[in-house]
Amino acid sequence: MNKKRVLSGVQPTGALHIGNWLGAIRNWVELQNEYETYVCVVDLHALTVPHNPEELKANTLSTAALYVACGMDPNKCSIFIQSHIPAHSELCWLLNCLTPLNWMERMIQFKEKAVKQGYNVSIGLLDYPVLMAADILLYNPDLVPVGEDQKQHLELARNIAQQRINSKFGKKDNHILKVPEPLIMKEGGKIMSLCDGKSKMSKSDPNENSRISLLDSPDIIRKKIKRAKTDQYIGLEFDNSNRPEADNLLGIYSMVTNQSREKVSKECAEMGWGKFKPLLTEAIISCLQPIQEKYTSLSKNPEELNQILINGTQQAKELSNSTLKRIRKAIGLLEQIDK
Ligand code: AQP
């Protein structure tokens, strides 16, 4: 029986942090054993906010290397860079012409990021969810792993596939595109900033101390956890809305030690911050150590990563080109005549 297919990606807008790992990449590592898995570095999405070209190049490469360092196995999945497959941009244009503007204006992420950028906000940022729909629909996945923050974008991709492509241009029993289902991950829903338990840990937060990056040295991790915001209470607990920092840091501790929430709740119920923070620090350092070692070894052998990306691109191109060809034909674009 054919395996079901999943697709996901991270945008190289900065150094990957433990939120990206616990909320996304660590889950993909499990998924690749069960599903036909495609993961990409969505560099075209990183252009939707102001960027520095040299940093973008470096972040794109290090994100791909971190996928492998975190356990994505090129023998079990296809790893590629979004912009290496022109079909993403082309399908984005086709979908742009079929997507009503008022669907886009409702997107929460656009509203939040647009406020931060003010009058300088780009059309690309408004269009981000259509590009994401193109990324997804090109690969006809059955499932798309999504965190809380991306649910609305996946819903848009489903609506475009169903209402704007299949219903308008497909035949009753012969759909052009698969309408993917969300795969809601059990763990790592939302890791919050170390400086404010109510806002999401983000690569692009200007305050470095708000996040633990996957490549932070043990000393940096110690400093960041030492500075992390706490409260005046003794004893760590989950789900107390007056204590978002306790909930967040205890959640991280539970995930990095692979212990249940019940177990860590009991362990830390009477513990003061002074005892908890060193415990959390050492747990983070030791679970990042194998990732950092693998990353260092990959950096010493760039040819290995290159080959992984060449193979992944080849596999992704075959699949995406066949979907694009089907859509082009269905919407009435004349087929190219090869000599
Ligand atoms: N704080 C988080 N907690 C849990 N999961 C998270 N993800 C991101 N931040 C957290 C998950 O990581 C995947 C890739 O994210 P992305 O880089 O494509 O977009 P993002 O959600 O916008 O990530 P950042 O780090 O916040 O980047 P910037 O600052 O550039 O916006 C997604 O599956 C996401 O859910």
Tab-separated table of C-alpha atoms and ligand atoms in Angstrom:
chain	number	residue	atom	x	y	z
A	1	MET	CA	0.000	0.000	0.000
A	2	ASN	CA	1.223	3.507	-0.809
A	3	LYS	CA	2.334	5.562	2.173
A	4	LYS	CA	0.441	8.763	2.915
A	5	ARG	CA	2.395	11.908	2.093
A	6	VAL	CA	3.276	14.878	4.353
A	7	LEU	CA	4.981	18.169	3.587
A	8	SER	CA	6.351	20.920	5.808
A	9	GLY	CA	8.944	23.682	6.010
A	10	VAL	CA	10.554	26.457	8.030
A	11	GLN	CA	11.426	29.936	6.768
A	12	PRO	CA	15.109	30.916	7.104
A	13	THR	CA	14.403	34.247	8.773
A	14	GLY	CA	17.034	33.672	11.474
A	15	ALA	CA	18.708	30.998	13.551
A	16	LEU	CA	16.360	28.108	14.350
A	17	HIS	CA	15.304	27.971	17.986
A	18	ILE	CA	13.914	25.339	20.328
A	19	GLY	CA	10.366	26.434	19.413
A	20	ASN	CA	10.971	25.458	15.772
A	21	TRP	CA	12.467	22.173	16.940
A	22	LEU	CA	9.961	21.147	19.618
A	23	GLY	CA	6.972	22.492	17.680
A	24	ALA	CA	7.914	21.241	14.242
A	25	ILE	CA	11.169	19.504	13.315
A	26	ARG	CA	11.210	16.982	16.168
A	27	ASN	CA	7.752	15.854	15.091
A	28	TRP	CA	8.812	15.486	11.452
A	29	VAL	CA	11.586	13.133	12.557
A	30	GLU	CA	8.867	10.763	13.797
A	31	LEU	CA	6.652	11.308	10.756
A	32	GLN	CA	9.345	10.302	8.248
A	33	ASN	CA	9.151	6.716	9.559
A	34	GLU	CA	5.498	6.432	8.654
A	35	TYR	CA	4.873	8.852	5.794
A	36	GLU	CA	6.395	9.798	2.465
A	37	THR	CA	7.939	13.044	3.724
A	38	TYR	CA	8.959	16.265	1.936
A	39	VAL	CA	10.583	19.073	3.920
A	40	CYS	CA	11.774	22.335	2.461
A	41	VAL	CA	13.504	25.506	3.534
A	42	VAL	CA	10.994	28.144	2.463
A	43	ASP	CA	13.410	30.892	1.475
A	44	LEU	CA	10.878	32.714	-0.747
A	45	HIS	CA	8.767	33.284	2.366
A	46	ALA	CA	11.757	34.873	4.089
A	47	LEU	CA	11.665	37.634	1.447
A	48	THR	CA	8.284	38.833	2.717
A	49	VAL	CA	9.958	40.733	5.574
A	50	PRO	CA	13.004	43.047	5.318
A	51	HIS	CA	16.137	40.882	4.967
A	52	ASN	CA	19.877	40.945	4.452
A	53	PRO	CA	21.017	38.912	1.381
A	54	GLU	CA	24.155	37.448	2.987
A	55	GLU	CA	22.266	36.463	6.127
A	56	LEU	CA	19.483	34.892	4.069
A	57	LYS	CA	21.997	32.703	2.195
A	58	ALA	CA	23.696	31.620	5.423
A	59	ASN	CA	20.372	30.960	7.196
A	60	THR	CA	19.048	28.941	4.256
A	61	LEU	CA	22.045	26.632	4.313
A	62	SER	CA	22.159	26.315	8.082
A	63	THR	CA	18.417	25.559	8.242
A	64	ALA	CA	18.870	22.698	5.762
A	65	ALA	CA	21.884	21.430	7.760
A	66	LEU	CA	19.861	21.642	10.975
A	67	TYR	CA	17.081	19.520	9.482
A	68	VAL	CA	19.647	16.768	8.996
A	69	ALA	CA	21.349	17.410	12.343
A	70	CYS	CA	17.971	17.119	14.090
A	71	GLY	CA	17.434	13.690	12.555
A	72	MET	CA	15.783	14.181	9.172
A	73	ASP	CA	17.181	11.247	7.237
A	74	PRO	CA	17.743	11.830	3.501
A	75	ASN	CA	17.087	8.121	2.929
A	76	LYS	CA	13.604	8.506	4.364
A	77	CYS	CA	12.611	11.997	3.195
A	78	SER	CA	13.268	14.605	0.517
A	79	ILE	CA	14.979	17.782	1.709
A	80	PHE	CA	15.093	20.799	-0.620
A	81	ILE	CA	15.187	24.581	-0.919
A	82	GLN	CA	11.884	26.123	-2.053
A	83	SER	CA	13.389	28.628	-4.529
A	84	HIS	CA	15.270	25.838	-6.326
A	85	ILE	CA	11.906	24.686	-7.649
A	86	PRO	CA	10.431	27.432	-9.867
A	87	ALA	CA	7.034	25.675	-9.820
A	88	HIS	CA	6.387	27.253	-6.377
A	89	SER	CA	6.505	30.797	-7.779
A	90	GLU	CA	4.602	29.878	-10.903
A	91	LEU	CA	1.768	28.173	-9.056
A	92	CYS	CA	1.644	31.094	-6.637
A	93	TRP	CA	0.865	33.425	-9.567
A	94	LEU	CA	-1.820	31.097	-10.923
A	95	LEU	CA	-3.435	30.852	-7.483
A	96	ASN	CA	-3.157	34.632	-6.975
A	97	CYS	CA	-5.413	35.081	-9.965
A	98	LEU	CA	-7.990	32.697	-8.493
A	99	THR	CA	-7.982	33.807	-4.843
A	100	PRO	CA	-10.355	36.573	-3.707
A	101	LEU	CA	-8.604	39.499	-2.059
A	102	ASN	CA	-11.015	39.493	0.883
A	103	TRP	CA	-9.865	35.958	1.849
A	104	MET	CA	-6.372	37.394	2.305
A	105	GLU	CA	-7.321	40.406	4.351
A	106	ARG	CA	-8.629	38.132	7.111
A	107	MET	CA	-5.272	36.443	7.720
A	108	ILE	CA	-4.184	37.030	11.308
A	109	GLN	CA	-0.445	36.637	10.692
A	110	PHE	CA	-0.582	39.350	8.011
A	111	LYS	CA	-2.394	41.697	10.353
A	112	GLU	CA	0.125	41.069	13.162
A	113	LYS	CA	3.260	41.361	11.024
A	114	ALA	CA	1.886	44.302	8.997
A	115	VAL	CA	1.407	46.292	12.189
A	116	LYS	CA	5.104	45.752	13.028
A	117	GLN	CA	6.228	46.904	9.562
A	118	GLY	CA	3.901	49.872	9.167
A	119	TYR	CA	3.639	51.579	5.775
A	120	ASN	CA	6.604	49.617	4.407
A	121	VAL	CA	4.729	46.329	4.375
A	122	SER	CA	5.151	44.399	1.086
A	123	ILE	CA	2.551	42.820	-1.185
A	124	GLY	CA	4.553	39.634	-0.608
A	125	LEU	CA	3.547	39.576	3.051
A	126	LEU	CA	-0.129	39.796	2.129
A	127	ASP	CA	0.466	37.062	-0.447
A	128	TYR	CA	2.402	34.788	1.950
A	129	PRO	CA	-0.541	32.410	2.494
A	130	VAL	CA	-1.092	31.958	-1.265
A	131	LEU	CA	2.567	31.043	-1.704
A	132	MET	CA	2.149	28.642	1.196
A	133	ALA	CA	-0.918	27.155	-0.528
A	134	ALA	CA	1.206	26.681	-3.663
A	135	ASP	CA	3.985	25.033	-1.604
A	136	ILE	CA	1.498	22.568	-0.194
A	137	LEU	CA	-0.750	21.838	-3.164
A	138	LEU	CA	2.152	21.165	-5.546
A	139	TYR	CA	2.980	18.000	-3.613
A	140	ASN	CA	-0.589	16.687	-3.208
A	141	PRO	CA	0.048	15.784	0.435
A	142	ASP	CA	-2.548	13.893	2.469
A	143	LEU	CA	-1.528	15.699	5.636
A	144	VAL	CA	0.239	18.894	6.614
A	145	PRO	CA	1.712	19.107	10.141
A	146	VAL	CA	0.667	22.476	11.518
A	147	GLY	CA	1.132	24.380	14.716
A	148	GLU	CA	-1.673	26.531	16.132
A	149	ASP	CA	-0.352	29.606	14.313
A	150	GLN	CA	-0.528	28.018	10.851
A	151	LYS	CA	-4.026	26.506	11.025
A	152	GLN	CA	-5.653	29.467	9.288
A	153	HIS	CA	-3.168	29.313	6.411
A	154	LEU	CA	-3.806	25.623	5.854
A	155	GLU	CA	-7.544	26.296	5.811
A	156	LEU	CA	-6.939	28.843	3.061
A	157	ALA	CA	-4.951	26.262	1.049
A	158	ARG	CA	-7.843	23.804	1.437
A	159	ASN	CA	-10.375	26.406	0.291
A	160	ILE	CA	-8.289	27.323	-2.740
A	161	ALA	CA	-7.911	23.652	-3.715
A	162	GLN	CA	-11.572	22.845	-3.212
A	163	GLN	CA	-13.467	25.971	-4.214
A	164	ARG	CA	-11.143	27.654	-6.690
A	165	ILE	CA	-9.487	24.736	-8.492
A	166	ASN	CA	-11.389	21.458	-8.119
A	167	SER	CA	-14.938	22.883	-8.271
A	168	LYS	CA	-14.242	25.361	-11.043
A	169	PHE	CA	-11.940	23.375	-13.294
A	170	GLY	CA	-12.128	19.730	-12.204
A	171	LYS	CA	-14.545	16.961	-13.069
A	172	LYS	CA	-16.916	15.450	-10.529
A	173	ASP	CA	-14.976	12.214	-10.016
A	174	ASN	CA	-11.602	13.443	-11.085
A	175	HIS	CA	-10.221	16.086	-8.768
A	176	ILE	CA	-7.208	18.066	-9.907
A	177	LEU	CA	-5.815	18.511	-6.392
A	178	LYS	CA	-5.959	16.591	-3.163
A	179	VAL	CA	-7.435	18.656	-0.320
A	180	PRO	CA	-4.965	18.099	2.535
A	181	GLU	CA	-5.957	17.562	6.140
A	182	PRO	CA	-4.174	19.268	9.050
A	183	LEU	CA	-2.036	17.037	11.195
A	184	ILE	CA	-2.239	18.639	14.604
A	185	MET	CA	0.828	17.738	16.595
A	186	LYS	CA	0.386	16.585	20.172
A	187	GLU	CA	3.454	18.277	21.562
A	188	GLY	CA	5.248	21.582	21.335
A	189	GLY	CA	2.084	23.535	20.392
A	190	LYS	CA	3.557	26.900	21.175
A	191	ILE	CA	6.821	27.652	22.944
A	192	MET	CA	6.791	31.149	24.342
A	193	SER	CA	9.478	33.830	24.611
A	194	LEU	CA	11.890	33.620	27.551
A	195	CYS	CA	11.279	37.315	28.161
A	196	ASP	CA	7.483	37.224	28.057
A	197	GLY	CA	5.432	34.081	28.610
A	198	LYS	CA	2.577	35.565	26.610
A	199	SER	CA	4.364	36.085	23.303
A	200	LYS	CA	5.640	33.392	20.949
A	201	MET	CA	9.335	32.503	20.781
A	202	SER	CA	10.374	33.828	17.356
A	203	LYS	CA	13.480	33.850	15.178
A	204	SER	CA	12.889	37.455	14.250
A	205	ASP	CA	12.432	38.816	17.783
A	206	PRO	CA	15.133	41.524	18.020
A	207	ASN	CA	15.907	40.407	21.570
A	208	GLU	CA	18.313	37.425	21.374
A	209	ASN	CA	17.592	36.609	25.006
A	210	SER	CA	13.991	35.765	24.132
A	211	ARG	CA	14.973	32.436	22.590
A	212	ILE	CA	17.381	29.505	22.835
A	213	SER	CA	18.840	28.880	19.397
A	214	LEU	CA	19.688	25.307	18.479
A	215	LEU	CA	23.338	26.270	18.021
A	216	ASP	CA	23.727	28.299	21.229
A	217	SER	CA	26.779	27.248	23.262
A	218	PRO	CA	26.279	25.897	26.807
A	219	ASP	CA	27.511	29.208	28.235
A	220	ILE	CA	25.019	31.237	26.228
A	221	ILE	CA	22.209	28.871	27.233
A	222	ARG	CA	23.160	29.270	30.904
A	223	LYS	CA	23.092	33.061	30.565
A	224	LYS	CA	19.763	33.122	28.723
A	225	ILE	CA	17.997	30.842	31.201
A	226	LYS	CA	19.450	32.797	34.106
A	227	ARG	CA	17.909	35.963	32.631
A	228	ALA	CA	14.594	34.330	31.682
A	229	LYS	CA	11.572	36.063	33.187
A	230	THR	CA	10.145	34.436	36.324
A	231	ASP	CA	7.579	35.388	38.980
A	232	GLN	CA	7.541	35.732	42.743
A	233	TYR	CA	5.958	32.343	43.531
A	234	ILE	CA	7.624	29.176	44.800
A	235	GLY	CA	6.795	25.940	42.992
A	236	LEU	CA	6.360	25.440	39.263
A	237	GLU	CA	2.925	24.681	37.800
A	238	PHE	CA	1.078	24.352	34.510
A	239	ASP	CA	-2.098	26.129	33.401
A	240	ASN	CA	-2.153	29.001	35.875
A	241	SER	CA	-3.059	31.971	33.666
A	242	ASN	CA	-1.347	34.323	36.108
A	243	ARG	CA	1.925	32.416	35.637
A	244	PRO	CA	2.617	32.131	31.867
A	245	GLU	CA	6.393	31.909	32.420
A	246	ALA	CA	6.057	28.961	34.808
A	247	ASP	CA	3.787	27.169	32.342
A	248	ASN	CA	6.196	27.789	29.457
A	249	LEU	CA	9.451	26.840	31.194
A	250	LEU	CA	7.941	23.769	32.827
A	251	GLY	CA	6.576	22.746	29.418
A	252	ILE	CA	10.024	23.098	27.846
A	253	TYR	CA	11.501	21.053	30.710
A	254	SER	CA	8.938	18.305	30.173
A	255	MET	CA	9.704	18.167	26.443
A	256	VAL	CA	13.495	18.268	26.600
A	257	THR	CA	13.588	15.561	29.276
A	258	ASN	CA	10.910	13.489	27.491
A	259	GLN	CA	8.896	13.277	30.685
A	260	SER	CA	5.124	13.642	30.985
A	261	ARG	CA	3.580	16.877	32.219
A	262	GLU	CA	2.235	15.000	35.256
A	263	LYS	CA	5.693	13.742	36.178
A	264	VAL	CA	7.427	17.111	35.931
A	265	SER	CA	4.508	18.822	37.716
A	266	LYS	CA	5.113	16.547	40.687
A	267	GLU	CA	8.898	16.873	40.538
A	268	CYS	CA	8.806	20.689	40.483
A	269	ALA	CA	5.693	21.417	42.570
A	270	GLU	CA	7.687	22.619	45.573
A	271	MET	CA	10.776	23.812	43.726
A	272	GLY	CA	11.924	27.439	43.740
A	273	TRP	CA	13.222	29.131	40.590
A	274	GLY	CA	16.783	29.008	41.944
A	275	LYS	CA	16.739	25.225	41.884
A	276	PHE	CA	14.614	24.791	38.752
A	277	LYS	CA	16.599	27.014	36.394
A	278	PRO	CA	19.905	25.055	36.589
A	279	LEU	CA	17.948	21.827	36.097
A	280	LEU	CA	16.258	23.206	32.993
A	281	THR	CA	19.540	24.634	31.712
A	282	GLU	CA	21.424	21.344	31.901
A	283	ALA	CA	18.510	19.447	30.344
A	284	ILE	CA	18.472	21.830	27.359
A	285	ILE	CA	22.247	21.695	26.965
A	286	SER	CA	22.340	17.924	26.946
A	287	CYS	CA	19.494	17.453	24.491
A	288	LEU	CA	21.006	19.962	22.058
A	289	GLN	CA	24.478	18.410	22.261
A	290	PRO	CA	23.950	15.609	19.670
A	291	ILE	CA	22.296	18.081	17.273
A	292	GLN	CA	25.237	20.464	17.578
A	293	GLU	CA	27.761	17.657	17.071
A	294	LYS	CA	26.047	16.440	13.911
A	295	TYR	CA	25.781	20.040	12.654
A	296	THR	CA	29.516	20.592	13.185
A	297	SER	CA	30.380	17.404	11.351
A	298	LEU	CA	28.126	18.371	8.415
A	299	SER	CA	29.702	21.836	8.275
A	300	LYS	CA	33.098	20.211	7.817
A	301	ASN	CA	31.820	18.297	4.812
A	302	PRO	CA	29.709	20.687	2.679
A	303	GLU	CA	29.640	18.199	-0.193
A	304	GLU	CA	27.490	15.844	1.877
A	305	LEU	CA	24.775	18.476	2.412
A	306	ASN	CA	25.051	19.531	-1.228
A	307	GLN	CA	24.344	16.002	-2.392
A	308	ILE	CA	21.397	15.669	-0.002
A	309	LEU	CA	19.881	18.841	-1.481
A	310	ILE	CA	20.553	17.771	-5.068
A	311	ASN	CA	18.735	14.467	-4.491
A	312	GLY	CA	15.873	16.122	-2.582
A	313	THR	CA	15.411	18.745	-5.311
A	314	GLN	CA	15.289	16.066	-7.992
A	315	GLN	CA	12.560	14.147	-6.140
A	316	ALA	CA	10.569	17.294	-5.363
A	317	LYS	CA	10.837	18.560	-8.962
A	318	GLU	CA	9.353	15.415	-10.450
A	319	LEU	CA	6.310	15.536	-8.216
A	320	SER	CA	5.721	19.293	-8.331
A	321	ASN	CA	6.127	19.555	-12.106
A	322	SER	CA	3.513	16.908	-12.733
A	323	THR	CA	0.998	18.739	-10.490
A	324	LEU	CA	1.767	22.080	-12.124
A	325	LYS	CA	1.291	20.585	-15.590
A	326	ARG	CA	-2.128	19.257	-14.563
A	327	ILE	CA	-3.220	22.641	-13.202
A	328	ARG	CA	-1.912	24.589	-16.206
A	329	LYS	CA	-3.861	22.304	-18.532
A	330	ALA	CA	-7.062	22.454	-16.452
A	331	ILE	CA	-7.140	26.256	-16.319
A	332	GLY	CA	-6.553	26.626	-20.039
A	333	LEU	CA	-2.895	27.490	-20.524
A	334	LEU	CA	-1.648	26.273	-23.859
A	335	GLU	CA	0.735	23.348	-23.601
A	336	GLN	CA	4.343	24.078	-24.491
A	337	ILE	CA	5.379	22.491	-27.776
A	338	ASP	CA	8.724	20.738	-27.395
A	339	LYS	CA	10.861	20.398	-30.507
B	1	AQP	N1	7.450	29.341	19.361
B	1	AQP	C1	7.098	28.276	18.669
B	1	AQP	N2	6.553	27.209	19.309
B	1	AQP	C2	6.200	26.112	18.622
B	1	AQP	N3	6.343	25.992	17.285
B	1	AQP	C3	6.873	27.029	16.618
B	1	AQP	N4	7.145	27.224	15.316
B	1	AQP	C4	7.692	28.450	15.147
B	1	AQP	N5	7.786	29.068	16.343
B	1	AQP	C5	7.288	28.219	17.268
B	1	AQP	C6	6.876	26.249	14.278
B	1	AQP	O1	8.022	26.133	13.463
B	1	AQP	C7	7.591	25.893	12.109
B	1	AQP	C8	8.276	26.793	11.166
B	1	AQP	O2	8.037	28.131	11.468
B	1	AQP	P1	8.382	29.259	10.425
B	1	AQP	O3	9.753	29.687	10.575
B	1	AQP	O4	8.032	28.857	9.026
B	1	AQP	O5	7.383	30.389	10.808
B	1	AQP	P2	7.098	31.054	12.156
B	1	AQP	O6	6.026	30.278	12.846
B	1	AQP	O7	6.772	32.454	11.794
B	1	AQP	O8	8.455	30.927	12.982
B	1	AQP	P3	9.209	32.035	13.826
B	1	AQP	O9	10.352	31.401	14.497
B	1	AQP	O10	8.242	32.807	14.656
B	1	AQP	O11	9.803	32.942	12.695
B	1	AQP	P4	9.592	34.460	12.400
B	1	AQP	O12	10.130	35.180	13.594
B	1	AQP	O13	10.385	34.713	11.168
B	1	AQP	O14	8.123	34.711	12.179
B	1	AQP	C9	6.072	26.042	12.061
B	1	AQP	O15	5.506	24.741	12.028
B	1	AQP	C10	5.754	26.738	13.348
B	1	AQP	O16	4.479	26.374	13.825
